[in-house]
PDB file of C-alpha atoms in Angstrom:
ATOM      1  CA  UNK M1403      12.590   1.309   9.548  1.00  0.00           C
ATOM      2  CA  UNK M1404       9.656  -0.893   9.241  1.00  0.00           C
ATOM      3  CA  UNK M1405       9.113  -3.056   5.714  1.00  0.00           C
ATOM      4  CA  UNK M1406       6.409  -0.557   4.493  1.00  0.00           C
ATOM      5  CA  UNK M1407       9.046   2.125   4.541  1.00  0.00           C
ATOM      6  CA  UNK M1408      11.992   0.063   3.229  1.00  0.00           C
ATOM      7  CA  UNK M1409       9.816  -1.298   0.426  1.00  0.00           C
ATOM      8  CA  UNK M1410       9.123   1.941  -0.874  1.00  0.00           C
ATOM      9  CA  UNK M1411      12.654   2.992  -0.228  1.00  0.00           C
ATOM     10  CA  UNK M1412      13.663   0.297  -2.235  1.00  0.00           C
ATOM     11  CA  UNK M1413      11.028   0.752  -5.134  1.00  0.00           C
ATOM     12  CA  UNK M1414      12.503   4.641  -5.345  1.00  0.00           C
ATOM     13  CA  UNK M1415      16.384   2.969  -6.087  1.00  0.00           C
ATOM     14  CA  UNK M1416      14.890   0.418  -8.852  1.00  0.00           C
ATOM     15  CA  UNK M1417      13.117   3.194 -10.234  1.00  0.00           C
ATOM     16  CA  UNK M1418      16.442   5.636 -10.393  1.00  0.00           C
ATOM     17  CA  UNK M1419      18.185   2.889 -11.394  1.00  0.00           C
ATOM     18  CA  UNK M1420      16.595   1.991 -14.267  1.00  0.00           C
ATOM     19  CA  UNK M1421      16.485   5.535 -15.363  1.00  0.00           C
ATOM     20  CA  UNK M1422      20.120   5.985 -15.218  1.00  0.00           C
ATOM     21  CA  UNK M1423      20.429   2.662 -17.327  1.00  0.00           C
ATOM     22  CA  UNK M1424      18.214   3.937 -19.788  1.00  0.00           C
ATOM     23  CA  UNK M1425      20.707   6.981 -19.454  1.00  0.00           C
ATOM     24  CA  UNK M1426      24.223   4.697 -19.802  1.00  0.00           C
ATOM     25  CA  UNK M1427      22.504   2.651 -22.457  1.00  0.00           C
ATOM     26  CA  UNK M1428      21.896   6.251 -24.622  1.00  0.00           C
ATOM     27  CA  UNK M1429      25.476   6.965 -24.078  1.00  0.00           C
ATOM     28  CA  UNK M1430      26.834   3.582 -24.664  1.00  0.00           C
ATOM     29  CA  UNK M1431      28.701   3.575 -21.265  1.00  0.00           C
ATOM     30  CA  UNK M1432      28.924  -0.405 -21.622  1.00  0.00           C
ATOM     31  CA  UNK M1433      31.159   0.047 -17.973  1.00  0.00           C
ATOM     32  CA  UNK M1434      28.618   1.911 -16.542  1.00  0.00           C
ATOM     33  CA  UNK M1435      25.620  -0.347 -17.747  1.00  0.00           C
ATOM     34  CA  UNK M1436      27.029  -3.474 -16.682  1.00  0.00           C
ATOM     35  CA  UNK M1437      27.124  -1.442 -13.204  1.00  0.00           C
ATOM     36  CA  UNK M1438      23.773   0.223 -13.010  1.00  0.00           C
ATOM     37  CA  UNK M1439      22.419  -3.759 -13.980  1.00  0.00           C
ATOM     38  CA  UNK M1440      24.190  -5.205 -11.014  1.00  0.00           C
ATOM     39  CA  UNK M1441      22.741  -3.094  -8.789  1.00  0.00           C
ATOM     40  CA  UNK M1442      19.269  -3.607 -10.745  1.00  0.00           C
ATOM     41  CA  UNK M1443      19.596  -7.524  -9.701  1.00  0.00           C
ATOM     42  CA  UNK M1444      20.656  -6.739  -6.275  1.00  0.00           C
ATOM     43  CA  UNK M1445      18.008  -4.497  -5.415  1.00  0.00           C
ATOM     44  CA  UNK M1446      14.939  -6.594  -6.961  1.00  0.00           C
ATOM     45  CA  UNK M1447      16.029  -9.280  -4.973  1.00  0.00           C
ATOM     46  CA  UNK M1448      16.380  -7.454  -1.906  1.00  0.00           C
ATOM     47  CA  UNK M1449      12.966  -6.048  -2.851  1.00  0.00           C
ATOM     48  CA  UNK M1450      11.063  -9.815  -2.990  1.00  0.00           C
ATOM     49  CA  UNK M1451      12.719 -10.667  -0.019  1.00  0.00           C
ATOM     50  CA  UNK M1452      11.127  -7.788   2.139  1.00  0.00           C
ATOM     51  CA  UNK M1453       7.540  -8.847   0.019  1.00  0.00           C
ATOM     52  CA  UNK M1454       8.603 -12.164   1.601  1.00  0.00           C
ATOM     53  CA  UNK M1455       8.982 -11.251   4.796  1.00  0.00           C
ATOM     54  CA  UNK M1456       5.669  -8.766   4.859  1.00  0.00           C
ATOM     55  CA  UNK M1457       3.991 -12.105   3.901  1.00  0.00           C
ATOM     56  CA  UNK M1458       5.188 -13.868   6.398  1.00  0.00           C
ATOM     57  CA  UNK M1459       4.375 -11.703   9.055  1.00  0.00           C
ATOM     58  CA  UNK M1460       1.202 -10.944   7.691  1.00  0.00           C
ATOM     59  CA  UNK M1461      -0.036 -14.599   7.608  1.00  0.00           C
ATOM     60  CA  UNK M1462       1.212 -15.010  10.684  1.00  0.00           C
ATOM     61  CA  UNK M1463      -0.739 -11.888  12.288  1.00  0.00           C
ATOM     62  CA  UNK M1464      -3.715 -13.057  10.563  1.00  0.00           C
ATOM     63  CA  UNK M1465      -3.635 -16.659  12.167  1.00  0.00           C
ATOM     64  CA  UNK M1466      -3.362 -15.007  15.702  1.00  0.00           C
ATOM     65  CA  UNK M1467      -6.193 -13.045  15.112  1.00  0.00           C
ATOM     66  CA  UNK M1468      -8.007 -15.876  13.717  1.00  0.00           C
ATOM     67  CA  UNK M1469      -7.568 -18.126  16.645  1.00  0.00           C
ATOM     68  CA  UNK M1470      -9.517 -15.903  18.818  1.00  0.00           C
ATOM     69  CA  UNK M1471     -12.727 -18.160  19.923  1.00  0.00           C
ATOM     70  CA  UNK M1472     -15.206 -15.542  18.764  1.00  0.00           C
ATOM     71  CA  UNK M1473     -16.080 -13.715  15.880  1.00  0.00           C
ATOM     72  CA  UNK M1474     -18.483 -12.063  14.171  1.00  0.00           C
ATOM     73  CA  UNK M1475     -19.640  -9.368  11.618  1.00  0.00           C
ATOM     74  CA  UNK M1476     -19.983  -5.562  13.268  1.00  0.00           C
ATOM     75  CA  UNK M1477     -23.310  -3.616  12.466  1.00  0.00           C
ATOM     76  CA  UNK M1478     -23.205  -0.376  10.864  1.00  0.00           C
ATOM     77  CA  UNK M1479     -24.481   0.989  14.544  1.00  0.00           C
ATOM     78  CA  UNK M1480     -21.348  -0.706  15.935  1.00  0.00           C
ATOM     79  CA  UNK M1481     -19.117   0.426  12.999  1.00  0.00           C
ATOM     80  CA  UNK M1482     -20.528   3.976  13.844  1.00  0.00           C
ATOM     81  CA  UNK M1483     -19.299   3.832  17.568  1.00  0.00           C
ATOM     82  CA  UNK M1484     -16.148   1.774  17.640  1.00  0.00           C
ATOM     83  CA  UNK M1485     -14.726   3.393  20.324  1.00  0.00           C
ATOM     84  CA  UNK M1486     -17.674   2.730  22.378  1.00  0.00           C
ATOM     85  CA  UNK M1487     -17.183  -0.964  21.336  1.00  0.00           C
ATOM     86  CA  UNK M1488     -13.555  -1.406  21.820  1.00  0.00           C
ATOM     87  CA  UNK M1489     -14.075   0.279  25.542  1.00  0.00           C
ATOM     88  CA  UNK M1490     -16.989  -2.295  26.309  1.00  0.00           C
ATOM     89  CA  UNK M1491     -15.249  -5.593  24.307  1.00  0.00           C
ATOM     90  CA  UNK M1492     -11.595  -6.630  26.135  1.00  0.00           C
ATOM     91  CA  UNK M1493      -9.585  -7.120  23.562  1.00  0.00           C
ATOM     92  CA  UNK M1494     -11.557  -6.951  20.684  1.00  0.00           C
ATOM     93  CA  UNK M1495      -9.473  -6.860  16.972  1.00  0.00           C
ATOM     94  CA  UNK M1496     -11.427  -5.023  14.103  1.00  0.00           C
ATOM     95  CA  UNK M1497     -10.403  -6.010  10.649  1.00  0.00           C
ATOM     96  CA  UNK M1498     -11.619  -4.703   7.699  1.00  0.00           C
ATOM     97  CA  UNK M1499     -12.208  -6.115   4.367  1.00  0.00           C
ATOM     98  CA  UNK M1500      -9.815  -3.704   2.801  1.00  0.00           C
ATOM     99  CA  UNK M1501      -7.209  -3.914   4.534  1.00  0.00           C
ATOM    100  CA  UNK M1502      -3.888  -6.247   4.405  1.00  0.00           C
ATOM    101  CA  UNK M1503      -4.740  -8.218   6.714  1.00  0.00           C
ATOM    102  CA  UNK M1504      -8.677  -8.463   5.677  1.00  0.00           C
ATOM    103  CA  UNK M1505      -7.640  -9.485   2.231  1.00  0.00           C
ATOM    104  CA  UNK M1506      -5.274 -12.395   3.655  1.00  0.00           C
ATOM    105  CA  UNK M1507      -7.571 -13.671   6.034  1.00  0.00           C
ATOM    106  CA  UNK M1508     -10.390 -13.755   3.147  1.00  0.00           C
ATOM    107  CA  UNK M1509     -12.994 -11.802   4.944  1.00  0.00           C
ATOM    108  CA  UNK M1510     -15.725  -9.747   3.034  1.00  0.00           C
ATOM    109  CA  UNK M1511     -17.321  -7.636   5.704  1.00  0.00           C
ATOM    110  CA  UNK M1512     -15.856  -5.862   9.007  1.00  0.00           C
ATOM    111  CA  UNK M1513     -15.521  -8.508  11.437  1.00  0.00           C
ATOM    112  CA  UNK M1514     -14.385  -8.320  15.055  1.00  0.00           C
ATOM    113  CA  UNK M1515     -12.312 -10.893  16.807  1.00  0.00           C
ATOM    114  CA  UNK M1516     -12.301 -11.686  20.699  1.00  0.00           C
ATOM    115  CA  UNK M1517     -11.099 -13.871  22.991  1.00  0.00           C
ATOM    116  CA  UNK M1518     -15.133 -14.007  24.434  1.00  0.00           C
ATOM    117  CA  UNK M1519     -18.465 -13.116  23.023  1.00  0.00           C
ATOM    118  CA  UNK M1520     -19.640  -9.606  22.673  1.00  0.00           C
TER     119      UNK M1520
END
């Protein structure tokens, strides 16, 4: 399962959860409260752990793709085509403003990376 997945996973269990809590709590289940806000703990921290870890991997994907020697922005011609580009560019990385990784690395228009110029 990759973190995207398990996140979400994750954010579905805090979510039921809580609502059961809110449930116990109606009921004064005090057994069953002290139970449901164990689990509470246990997941959020499992839950910024994975954030943690998408970070990590993230920055670390982003500083790879920045240490290609070449960049620069892609024209709306090139944008148009990009399977023509990739073909004629050797391993050329495309990365959007929009994306994950775009918003990490701090870019603000679709930029390609390569090991040479294209």
């Amino acid at each position: 399962m990759n973190l995207k997945q398990e996140l979400q996973t994750l954010n579905d269990k805090l979510d039921k959860f809580r609502r059961k809590l809110a449930a116990a709590e109606k009921r004064s289940d005090p057994t069953v409260v002290f139970q449901f806000k164990q689990e509470i703990a246990a997941i959020t921290k499992r839950i910024s752990s994975v954030k943690a870890q998408q970070t990590r991997e993230l920055s670390k994907q982003g500083s790879t793709v920045a240490g290609l020697k070449f960049n620069r922005v892609l024209t709306k011609a090139e944008q148009a085509d990009m399977g023509k580009l990739k073909k004629s560019v050797k391993g050329l990385v495309v990365v959007h403003p929009m994306t994950a990784l775009g918003r990490e690395m701090g870019i603000k228009q679709v930029t390609g990376f390569a090991p040479k110029e294209f």
